[in-house]
Amino acid sequence: MAFSPLLQNLVDALRCLPGVGPKSAQRMALHLLERDRSAALTLSGALVEAVEKIGECTECRTLSEDPVCEICSSEARDRGLLCVLESPVDMMAIEQTGGYNGLYFVLKGRLSPIDGIGPDALGIDKLLSKVINGSVEELILATNPTVEGEATSHYIAEQLSDHPVKISRIAHGVPVGGELEYVDGGTLAHALAGRRSLR
Amino acid sequence: MAFSPLLQNLVDALRCLPGVGPKSAQRMALHLLERDRSAALTLSGALVEAVEKIGECTECRTLSEDPVCEICSSEARDRGLLCVLESPVDMMAIEQTGGYNGLYFVLKGRLSPIDGIGPDALGIDKLLSKVINGSVEELILATNPTVEGEATSHYIAEQLSDHPVKISRIAHGVPVGGELEYVDGGTLAHALAGRRSLR
Ligand SMILES: [Zn+2]
Ligand SMILES: [Zn+2]
């Protein structure tokens, strides 16, 4: 015997969540139905509302229910700095460090000719015109240190070769507190190639 | 800066799921909104439908959208065996072994005077009348091997002291394939006390 059809539906639907396998989905479904039906309804409503109302910021392309997101519309941010990222998660990660006060541009992906993802899909035209016509003094390329992320940053930098804006790439290397022994080879190679002279 | 309000709502709502912390909830919300909005709507619908339509089986109290669940209404099950469990999860666990063909009764809890959970809340009256007036030949008490689970099984057995039904308790001991070294003390004590003579 399996679960009743509706319970099985719910278990299957929960498996669409990243990191949720069959056992966890089962535990989640039973927990909600046995102990927390009001939380299940709250979650259901939050899902529909988020899907229906959250679109993207017209300035930076991050997830936002307002046409212009809170960061892009804030007077307190430094409009001379523009940080280019692959995803809203990366944006949250940088915001949570509290160490950056500029603006962002979220590509929502990276160049990947194999998957048919070109500059258009990433809004690169928009990014370039923001840089060329706006107040950007420094463009910080913070795509991931993968082959495709590097290619994407390289492509953007190339498109701006005739424009006098400062362009930087975030540093890659051994994580702070990391031990060399446990760092992967690619990172270690980056760390060596990017070494700085101390005196 | 935090997330936009609706995104934060969704992250908070996802945290009601067991085993989901702030980081996973954030990852789940962004995954759904960036890559799988249709899955988010499917999950939302499955939640509402489950909450609205899944009640309990009038015979065994397990979660079911039908008045009588599939197991209780099956002709193929042995109506002489009744296994008493604390929760529908336990029922699924036993079903998945494929080694049991009787019926179940789900208490949905255990006696816990401190929390005000008495025999009424667990449907014990109903269980007793099923045993006394029905076709049950053996009652298998499979509550958890905790103090409260043991007390619950003990209470049920006591209520039936005048009724000639066979009553058994599932065996507790060292898990098959387990090593003594890694088994907790309580289990080990159970395993010793429940030892069987080999010759
Ligand atoms: Zn924005
Ligand atoms: Zn039933």
Coordinates of N, CA, C and O and ligand atoms in Angstrom, one line a residue, chain A residues 57-62 68-72 91 104, ligand 1:
Chain A
C57 N 13.1 43.6 -10.9 CA 13.4 45.0 -10.9 C 13.8 45.5 -12.3 O 14.6 44.8 -12.9
T58 N 13.2 46.6 -12.8 CA 13.5 47.0 -14.1 C 14.9 47.6 -14.2 O 15.5 47.8 -15.3
E59 N 15.5 47.9 -13.1 CA 16.9 48.5 -13.1 C 17.9 47.4 -13.0 O 18.9 47.4 -13.8
C60 N 17.8 46.5 -12.0 CA 18.9 45.5 -11.8 C 18.5 44.0 -12.1 O 19.3 43.2 -11.9
R61 N 17.2 43.8 -12.4 CA 16.7 42.5 -12.7 C 16.7 41.5 -11.5 O 16.5 40.3 -11.7
T62 N 16.8 42.0 -10.3 CA 16.7 41.0 -9.2 C 15.2 40.8 -9.0 O 14.3 41.5 -9.5
V68 N 10.8 49.0 -9.2 CA 12.2 49.2 -8.9 C 12.5 48.7 -7.5 O 11.8 49.1 -6.6
C69 N 13.5 47.9 -7.3 CA 13.7 47.3 -6.0 C 14.2 48.2 -5.0 O 14.6 49.4 -5.3
E70 N 14.2 47.8 -3.7 CA 14.6 48.6 -2.6 C 16.0 49.2 -2.7 O 16.3 50.4 -2.4
I71 N 16.9 48.4 -3.2 CA 18.3 48.8 -3.3 C 18.4 49.8 -4.4 O 19.0 50.9 -4.2
C72 N 17.9 49.5 -5.6 CA 18.0 50.5 -6.7 C 17.3 51.8 -6.4 O 17.7 52.9 -7.0
M91 N 23.5 38.1 -4.8 CA 23.2 39.4 -4.3 C 22.9 39.4 -2.8 O 23.5 40.2 -2.0
Y104 N 23.6 46.9 -7.9 CA 23.9 45.5 -8.5 C 23.3 45.5 -9.9 O 22.4 46.2 -10.3
Ligands
ZN1 ZN 16.9 46.7 -8.5

